[in-house]
Backbone as a printed PyTorch tensor [residue, N CA C, xyz], in Angstrom:
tensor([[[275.5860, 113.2320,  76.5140],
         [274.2080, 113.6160,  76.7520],
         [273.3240, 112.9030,  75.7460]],

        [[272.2330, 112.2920,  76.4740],
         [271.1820, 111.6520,  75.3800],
         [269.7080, 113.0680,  75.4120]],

        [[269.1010, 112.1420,  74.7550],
         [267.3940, 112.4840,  75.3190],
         [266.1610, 111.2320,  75.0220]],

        [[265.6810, 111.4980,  75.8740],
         [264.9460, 110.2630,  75.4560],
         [263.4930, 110.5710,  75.7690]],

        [[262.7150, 110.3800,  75.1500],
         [261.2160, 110.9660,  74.5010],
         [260.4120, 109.9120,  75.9120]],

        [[259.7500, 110.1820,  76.6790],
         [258.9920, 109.2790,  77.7850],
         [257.4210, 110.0160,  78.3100]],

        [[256.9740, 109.4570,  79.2700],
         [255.5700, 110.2830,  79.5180],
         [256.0520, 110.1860,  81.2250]],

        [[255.3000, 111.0000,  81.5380],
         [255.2780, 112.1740,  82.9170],
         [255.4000, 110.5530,  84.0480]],

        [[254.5770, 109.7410,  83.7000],
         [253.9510, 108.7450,  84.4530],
         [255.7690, 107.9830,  84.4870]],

        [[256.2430, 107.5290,  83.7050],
         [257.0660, 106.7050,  83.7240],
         [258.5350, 107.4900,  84.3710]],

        [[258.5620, 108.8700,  84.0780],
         [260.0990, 109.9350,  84.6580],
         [259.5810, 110.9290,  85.5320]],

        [[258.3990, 110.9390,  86.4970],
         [257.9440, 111.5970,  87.1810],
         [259.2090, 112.3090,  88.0100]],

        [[259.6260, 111.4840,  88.7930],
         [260.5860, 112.0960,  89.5020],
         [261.6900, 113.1350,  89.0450]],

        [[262.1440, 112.9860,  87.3380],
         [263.2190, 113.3080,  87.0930],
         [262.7040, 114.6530,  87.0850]],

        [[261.5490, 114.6210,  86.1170],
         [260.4420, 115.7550,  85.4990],
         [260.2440, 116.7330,  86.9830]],

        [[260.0070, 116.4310,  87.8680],
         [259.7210, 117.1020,  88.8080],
         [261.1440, 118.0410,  89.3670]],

        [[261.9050, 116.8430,  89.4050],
         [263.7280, 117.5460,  89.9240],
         [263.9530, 118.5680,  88.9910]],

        [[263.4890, 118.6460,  88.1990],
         [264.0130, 119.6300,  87.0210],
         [263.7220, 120.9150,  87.0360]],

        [[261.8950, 120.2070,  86.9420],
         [261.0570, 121.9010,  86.5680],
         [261.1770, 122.7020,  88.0660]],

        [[260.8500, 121.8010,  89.4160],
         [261.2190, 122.6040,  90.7910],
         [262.3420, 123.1560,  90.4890]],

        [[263.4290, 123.0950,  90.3200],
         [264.3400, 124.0510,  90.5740],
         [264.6110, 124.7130,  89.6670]],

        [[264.2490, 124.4370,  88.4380],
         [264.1220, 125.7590,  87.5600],
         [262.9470, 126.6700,  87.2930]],

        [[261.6010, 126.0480,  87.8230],
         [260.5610, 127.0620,  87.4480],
         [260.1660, 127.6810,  88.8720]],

        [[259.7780, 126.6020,  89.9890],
         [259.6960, 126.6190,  91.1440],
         [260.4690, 127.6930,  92.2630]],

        [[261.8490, 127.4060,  92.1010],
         [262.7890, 127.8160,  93.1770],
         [263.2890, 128.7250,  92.4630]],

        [[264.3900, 129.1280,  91.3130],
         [264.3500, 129.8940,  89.9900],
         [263.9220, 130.9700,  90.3940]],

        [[262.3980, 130.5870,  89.6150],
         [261.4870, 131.5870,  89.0330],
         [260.4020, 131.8430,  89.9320]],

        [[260.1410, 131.4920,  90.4830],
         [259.3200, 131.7670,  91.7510],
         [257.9040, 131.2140,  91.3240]],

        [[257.6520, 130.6200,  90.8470],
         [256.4510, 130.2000,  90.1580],
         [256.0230, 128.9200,  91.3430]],

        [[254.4750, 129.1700,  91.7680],
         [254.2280, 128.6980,  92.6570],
         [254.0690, 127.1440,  92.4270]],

        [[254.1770, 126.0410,  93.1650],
         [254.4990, 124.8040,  92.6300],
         [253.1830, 124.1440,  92.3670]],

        [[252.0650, 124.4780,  92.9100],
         [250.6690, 124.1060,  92.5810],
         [250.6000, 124.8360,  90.9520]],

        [[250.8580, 126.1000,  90.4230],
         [250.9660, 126.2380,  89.3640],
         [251.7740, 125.1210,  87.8650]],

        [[252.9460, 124.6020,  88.5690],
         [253.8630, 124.2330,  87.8000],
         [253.4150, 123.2720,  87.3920]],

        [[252.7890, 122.0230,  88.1710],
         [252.2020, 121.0480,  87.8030],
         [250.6370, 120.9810,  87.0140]],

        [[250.2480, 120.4420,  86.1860],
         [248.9160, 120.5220,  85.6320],
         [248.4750, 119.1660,  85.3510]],

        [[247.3070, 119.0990,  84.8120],
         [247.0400, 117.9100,  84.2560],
         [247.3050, 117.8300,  83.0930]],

        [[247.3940, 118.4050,  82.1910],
         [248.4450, 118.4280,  80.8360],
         [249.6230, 117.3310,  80.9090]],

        [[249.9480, 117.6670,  82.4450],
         [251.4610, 116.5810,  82.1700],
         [251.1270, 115.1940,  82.1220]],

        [[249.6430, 114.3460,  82.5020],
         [249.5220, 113.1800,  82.0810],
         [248.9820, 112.9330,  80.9860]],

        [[248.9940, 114.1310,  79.5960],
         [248.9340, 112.9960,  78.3310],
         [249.9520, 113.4150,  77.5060]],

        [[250.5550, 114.7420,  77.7760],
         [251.6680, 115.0400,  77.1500],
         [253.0800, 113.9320,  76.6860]],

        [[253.6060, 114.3250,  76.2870],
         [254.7720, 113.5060,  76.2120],
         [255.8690, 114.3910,  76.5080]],

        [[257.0600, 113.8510,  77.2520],
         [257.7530, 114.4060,  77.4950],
         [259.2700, 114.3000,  77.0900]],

        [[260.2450, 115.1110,  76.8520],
         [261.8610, 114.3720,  76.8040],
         [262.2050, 114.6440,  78.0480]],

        [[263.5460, 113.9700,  78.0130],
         [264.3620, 114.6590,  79.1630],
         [265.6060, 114.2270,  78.3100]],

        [[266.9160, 115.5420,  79.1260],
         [268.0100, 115.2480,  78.8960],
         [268.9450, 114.6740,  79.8430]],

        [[269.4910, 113.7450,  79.7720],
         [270.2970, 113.1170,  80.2500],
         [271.7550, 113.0730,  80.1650]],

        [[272.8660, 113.4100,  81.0810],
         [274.0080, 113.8270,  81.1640],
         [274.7800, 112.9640,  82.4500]],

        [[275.1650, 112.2400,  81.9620],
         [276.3560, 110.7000,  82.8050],
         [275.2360, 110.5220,  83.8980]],

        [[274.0160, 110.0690,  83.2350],
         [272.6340, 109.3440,  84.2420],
         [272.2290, 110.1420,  84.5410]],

        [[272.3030, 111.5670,  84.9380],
         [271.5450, 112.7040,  85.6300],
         [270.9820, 113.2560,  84.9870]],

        [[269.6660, 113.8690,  85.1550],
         [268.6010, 114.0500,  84.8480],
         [269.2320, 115.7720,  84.4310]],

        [[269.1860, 116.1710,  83.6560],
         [269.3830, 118.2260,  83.2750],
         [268.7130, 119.0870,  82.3360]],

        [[268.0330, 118.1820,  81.4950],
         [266.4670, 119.2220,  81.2890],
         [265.6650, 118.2770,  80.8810]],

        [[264.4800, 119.1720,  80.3640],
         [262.8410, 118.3470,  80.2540],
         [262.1170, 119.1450,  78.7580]],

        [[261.2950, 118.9850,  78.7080],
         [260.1180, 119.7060,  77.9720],
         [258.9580, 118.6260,  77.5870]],

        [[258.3710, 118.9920,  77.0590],
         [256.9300, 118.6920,  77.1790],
         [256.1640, 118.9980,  75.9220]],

        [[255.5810, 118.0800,  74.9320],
         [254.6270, 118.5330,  73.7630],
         [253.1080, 117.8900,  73.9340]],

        [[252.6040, 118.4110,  73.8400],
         [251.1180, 118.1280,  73.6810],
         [250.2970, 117.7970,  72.3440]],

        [[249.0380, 117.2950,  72.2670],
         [248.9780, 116.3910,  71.1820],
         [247.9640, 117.4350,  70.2520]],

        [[247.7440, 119.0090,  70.5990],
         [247.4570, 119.5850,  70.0270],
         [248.6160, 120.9650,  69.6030]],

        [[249.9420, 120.2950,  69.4980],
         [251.2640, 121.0610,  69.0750],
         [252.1590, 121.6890,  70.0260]],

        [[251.3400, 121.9410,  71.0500],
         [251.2560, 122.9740,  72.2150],
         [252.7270, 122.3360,  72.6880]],

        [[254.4740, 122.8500,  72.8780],
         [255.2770, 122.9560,  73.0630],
         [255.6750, 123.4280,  74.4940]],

        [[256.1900, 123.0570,  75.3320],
         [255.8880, 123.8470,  77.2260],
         [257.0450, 123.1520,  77.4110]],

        [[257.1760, 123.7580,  79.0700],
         [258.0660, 123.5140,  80.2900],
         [259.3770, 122.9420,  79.8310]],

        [[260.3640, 124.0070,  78.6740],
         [261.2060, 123.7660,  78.7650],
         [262.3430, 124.2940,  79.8170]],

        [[262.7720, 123.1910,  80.0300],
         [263.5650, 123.9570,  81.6520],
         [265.4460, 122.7690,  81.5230]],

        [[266.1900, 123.7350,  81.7990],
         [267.9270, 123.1590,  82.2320],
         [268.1750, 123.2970,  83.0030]],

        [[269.0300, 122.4930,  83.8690],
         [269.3680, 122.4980,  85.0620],
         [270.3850, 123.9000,  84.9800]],

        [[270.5210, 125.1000,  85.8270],
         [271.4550, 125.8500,  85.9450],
         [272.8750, 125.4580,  85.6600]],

        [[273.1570, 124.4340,  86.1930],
         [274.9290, 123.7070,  86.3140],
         [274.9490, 123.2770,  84.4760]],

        [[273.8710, 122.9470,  83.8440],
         [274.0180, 122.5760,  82.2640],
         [273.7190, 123.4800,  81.4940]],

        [[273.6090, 124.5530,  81.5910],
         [273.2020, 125.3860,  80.3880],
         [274.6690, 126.1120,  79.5690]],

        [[274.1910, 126.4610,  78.4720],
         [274.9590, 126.6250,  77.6620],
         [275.7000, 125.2340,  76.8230]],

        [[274.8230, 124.0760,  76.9010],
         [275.6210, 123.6360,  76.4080],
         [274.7520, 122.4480,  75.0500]],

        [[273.7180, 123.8910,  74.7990],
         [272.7750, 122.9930,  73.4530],
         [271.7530, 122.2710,  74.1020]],

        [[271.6470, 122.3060,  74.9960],
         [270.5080, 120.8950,  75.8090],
         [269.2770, 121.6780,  75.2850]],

        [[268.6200, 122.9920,  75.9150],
         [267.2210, 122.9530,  75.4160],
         [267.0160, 123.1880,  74.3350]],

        [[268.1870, 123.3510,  73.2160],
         [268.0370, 123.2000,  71.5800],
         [267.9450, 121.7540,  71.2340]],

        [[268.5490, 121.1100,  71.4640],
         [268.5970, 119.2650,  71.7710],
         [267.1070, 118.7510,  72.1600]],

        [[266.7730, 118.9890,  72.9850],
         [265.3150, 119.1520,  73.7090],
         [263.8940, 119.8130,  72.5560]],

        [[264.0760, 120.8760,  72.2490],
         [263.0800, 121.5340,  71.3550],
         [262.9390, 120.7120,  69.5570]],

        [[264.7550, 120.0860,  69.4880],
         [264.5020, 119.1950,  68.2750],
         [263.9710, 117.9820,  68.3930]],

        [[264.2990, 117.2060,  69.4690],
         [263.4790, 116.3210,  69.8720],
         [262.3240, 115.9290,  69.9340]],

        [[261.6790, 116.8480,  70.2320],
         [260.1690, 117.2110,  70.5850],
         [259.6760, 117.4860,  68.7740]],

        [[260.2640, 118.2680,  68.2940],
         [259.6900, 118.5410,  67.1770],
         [259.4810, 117.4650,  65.9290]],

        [[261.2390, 116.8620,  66.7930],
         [261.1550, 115.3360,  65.8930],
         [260.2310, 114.5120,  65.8650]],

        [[259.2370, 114.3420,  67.6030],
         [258.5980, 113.3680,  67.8940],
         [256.7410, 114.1880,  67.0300]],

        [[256.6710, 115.3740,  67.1350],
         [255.5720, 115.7680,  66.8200],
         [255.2140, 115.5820,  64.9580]],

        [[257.0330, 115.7590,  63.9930],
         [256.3140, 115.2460,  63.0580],
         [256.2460, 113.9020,  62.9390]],

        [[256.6210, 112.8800,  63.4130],
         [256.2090, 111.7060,  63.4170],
         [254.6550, 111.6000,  64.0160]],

        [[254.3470, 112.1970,  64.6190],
         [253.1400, 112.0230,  64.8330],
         [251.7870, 112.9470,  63.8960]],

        [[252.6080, 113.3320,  63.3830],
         [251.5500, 113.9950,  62.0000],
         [251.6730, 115.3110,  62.0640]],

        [[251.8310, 115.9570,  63.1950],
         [251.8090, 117.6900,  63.4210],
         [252.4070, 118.4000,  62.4920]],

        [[251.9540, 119.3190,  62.1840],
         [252.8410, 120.5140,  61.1100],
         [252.7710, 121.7180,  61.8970]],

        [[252.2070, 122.2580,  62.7510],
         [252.1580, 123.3700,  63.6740],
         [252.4280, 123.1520,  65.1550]],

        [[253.4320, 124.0000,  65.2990],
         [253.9040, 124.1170,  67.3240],
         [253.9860, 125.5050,  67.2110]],

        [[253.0630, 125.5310,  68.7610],
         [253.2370, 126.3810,  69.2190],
         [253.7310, 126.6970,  70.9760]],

        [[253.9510, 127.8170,  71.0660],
         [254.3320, 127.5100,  73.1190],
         [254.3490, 129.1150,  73.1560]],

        [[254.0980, 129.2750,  74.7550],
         [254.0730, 130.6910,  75.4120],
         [254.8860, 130.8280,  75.8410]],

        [[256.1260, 131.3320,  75.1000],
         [257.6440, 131.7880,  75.4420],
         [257.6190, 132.9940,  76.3890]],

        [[258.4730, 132.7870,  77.3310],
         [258.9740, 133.8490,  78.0120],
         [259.7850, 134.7550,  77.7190]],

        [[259.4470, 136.0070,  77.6240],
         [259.9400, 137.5660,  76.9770],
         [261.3750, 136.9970,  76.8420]],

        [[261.9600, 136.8070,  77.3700],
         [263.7030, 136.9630,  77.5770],
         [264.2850, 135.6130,  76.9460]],

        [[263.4270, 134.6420,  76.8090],
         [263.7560, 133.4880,  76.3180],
         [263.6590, 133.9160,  74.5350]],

        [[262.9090, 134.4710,  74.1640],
         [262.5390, 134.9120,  72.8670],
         [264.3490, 134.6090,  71.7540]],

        [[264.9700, 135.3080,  72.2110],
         [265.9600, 135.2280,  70.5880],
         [266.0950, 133.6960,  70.8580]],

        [[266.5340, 132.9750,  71.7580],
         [266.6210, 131.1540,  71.5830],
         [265.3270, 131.0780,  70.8500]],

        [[264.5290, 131.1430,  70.8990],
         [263.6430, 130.7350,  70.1310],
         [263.0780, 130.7330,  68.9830]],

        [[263.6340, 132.1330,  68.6460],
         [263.8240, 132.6910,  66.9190],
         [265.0040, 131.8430,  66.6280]],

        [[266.2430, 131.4370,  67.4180],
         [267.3050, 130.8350,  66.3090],
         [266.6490, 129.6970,  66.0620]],

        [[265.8350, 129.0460,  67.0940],
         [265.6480, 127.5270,  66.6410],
         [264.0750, 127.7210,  65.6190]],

        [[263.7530, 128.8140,  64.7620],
         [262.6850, 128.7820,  63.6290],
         [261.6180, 129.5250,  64.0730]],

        [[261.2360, 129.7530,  65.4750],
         [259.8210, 130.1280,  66.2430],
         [259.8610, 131.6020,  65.6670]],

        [[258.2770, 131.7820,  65.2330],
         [258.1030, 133.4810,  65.3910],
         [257.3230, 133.7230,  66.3450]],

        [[256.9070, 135.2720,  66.7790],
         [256.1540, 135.7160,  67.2850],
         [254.8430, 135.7610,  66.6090]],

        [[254.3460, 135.6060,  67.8700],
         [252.4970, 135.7510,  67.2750],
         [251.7110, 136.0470,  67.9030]],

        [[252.3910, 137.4780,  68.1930],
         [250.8570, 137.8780,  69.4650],
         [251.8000, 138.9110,  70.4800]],

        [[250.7440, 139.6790,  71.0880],
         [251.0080, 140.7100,  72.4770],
         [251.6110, 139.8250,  73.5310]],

        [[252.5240, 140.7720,  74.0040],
         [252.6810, 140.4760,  75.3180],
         [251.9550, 140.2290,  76.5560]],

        [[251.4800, 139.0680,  77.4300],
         [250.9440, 138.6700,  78.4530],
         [251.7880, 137.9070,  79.5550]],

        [[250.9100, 138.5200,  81.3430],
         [251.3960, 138.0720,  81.8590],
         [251.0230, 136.3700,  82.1610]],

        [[251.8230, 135.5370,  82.6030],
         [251.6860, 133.9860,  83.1410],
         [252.7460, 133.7070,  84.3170]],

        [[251.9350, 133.8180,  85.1880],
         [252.9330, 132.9950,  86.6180],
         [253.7860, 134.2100,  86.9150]],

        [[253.4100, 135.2570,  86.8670],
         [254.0870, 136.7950,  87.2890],
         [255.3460, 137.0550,  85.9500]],

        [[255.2070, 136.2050,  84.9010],
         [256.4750, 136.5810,  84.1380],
         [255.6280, 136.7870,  82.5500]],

        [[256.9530, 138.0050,  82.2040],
         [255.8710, 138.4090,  80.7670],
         [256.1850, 137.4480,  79.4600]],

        [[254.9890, 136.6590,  78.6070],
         [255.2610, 136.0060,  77.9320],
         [254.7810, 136.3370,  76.1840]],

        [[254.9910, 135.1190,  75.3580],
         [254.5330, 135.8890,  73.7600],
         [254.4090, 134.2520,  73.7020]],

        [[253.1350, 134.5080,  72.7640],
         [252.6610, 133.2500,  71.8490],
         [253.9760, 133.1150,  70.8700]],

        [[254.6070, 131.9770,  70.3650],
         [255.2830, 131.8700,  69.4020],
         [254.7770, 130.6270,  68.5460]],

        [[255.2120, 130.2920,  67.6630],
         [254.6630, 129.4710,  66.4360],
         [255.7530, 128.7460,  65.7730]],

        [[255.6960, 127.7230,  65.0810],
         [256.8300, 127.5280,  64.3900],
         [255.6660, 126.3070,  63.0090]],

        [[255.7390, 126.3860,  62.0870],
         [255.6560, 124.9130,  61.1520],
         [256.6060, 124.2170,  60.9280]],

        [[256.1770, 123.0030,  60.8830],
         [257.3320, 122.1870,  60.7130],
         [256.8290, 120.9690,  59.1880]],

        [[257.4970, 120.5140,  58.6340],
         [257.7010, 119.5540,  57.7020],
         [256.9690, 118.2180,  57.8240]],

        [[256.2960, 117.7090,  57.0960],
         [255.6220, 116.3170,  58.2060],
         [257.2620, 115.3420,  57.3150]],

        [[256.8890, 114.5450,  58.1890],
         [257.8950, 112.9840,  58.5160],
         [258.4890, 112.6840,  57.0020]],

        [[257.3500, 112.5040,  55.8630],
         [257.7750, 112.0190,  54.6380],
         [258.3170, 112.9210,  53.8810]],

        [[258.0780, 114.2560,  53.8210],
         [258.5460, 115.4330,  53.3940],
         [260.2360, 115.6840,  53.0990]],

        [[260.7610, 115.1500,  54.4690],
         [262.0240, 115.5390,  54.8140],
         [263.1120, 114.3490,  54.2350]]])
């Protein structure tokens, strides 16, 4: 398994195979929802497993952390921890010291192991209950 850091424009297709069947079909989240315009300046990873496309996520250039999603057939096997370091890798290179993302209730302890706290009430998004989480991170020269 690799990952490799790309934008929406250049892995559209993979990005799409991914989040449809995990946020879309999944989760019931309507597919006009799933897509935004966020996804053309964001940057994105994906994970890659013998050429096939098996998860994604997404950082934004104001920290903002999203649409992490695994293919069902790959989970359990470190990818959206692989994925969330990635991303974090690419954000302190780019100067960021603060991420944040609107974790989903049940997703929450993955997200405390990988550093995230809570920061905030519970709200609904896309019929599912979510929590602001936070994390700082180290800038580039630091480490």
């Amino acid at each position: 398994m690799h990952i490799s850091i790309t934008s929406f424009q250049d892995e559209e297709q993979a990005i799409r195979q991914i989040r449809s069947s995990v946020f879309v079909k999944e989760q019931g989240i309507p597919n006009e929802d799933e897509y935004d315009d966020s996804d053309n300046v964001c940057v994105h990873a994906i994970a890659w497993d013998e050429g096939r496309p098996v998860g994604t996520g997404r950082l934004g250039d104001d920290g903002r952390i999203g649409r992490i999603a695994v293919m069902k057939q790959a989970r359990g096997k470190g990818i959206a921890k692989a994925i969330i370091l990635a991303l974090e890798h690419h954000a302190r290179n780019c100067g960021l010291h603060q991420l944040w993302a609107h974790a989903q209730v049940q997703e929450l302890g993955f997200y405390k192991k990988v550093g995230y706290r809570v920061d905030g009430d519970e709200f609904m998004e896309d019929g599912i209950l979510h929590k602001r989480i936070q994390k700082s991170i180290q800038p580039a020269d630091l480490l």
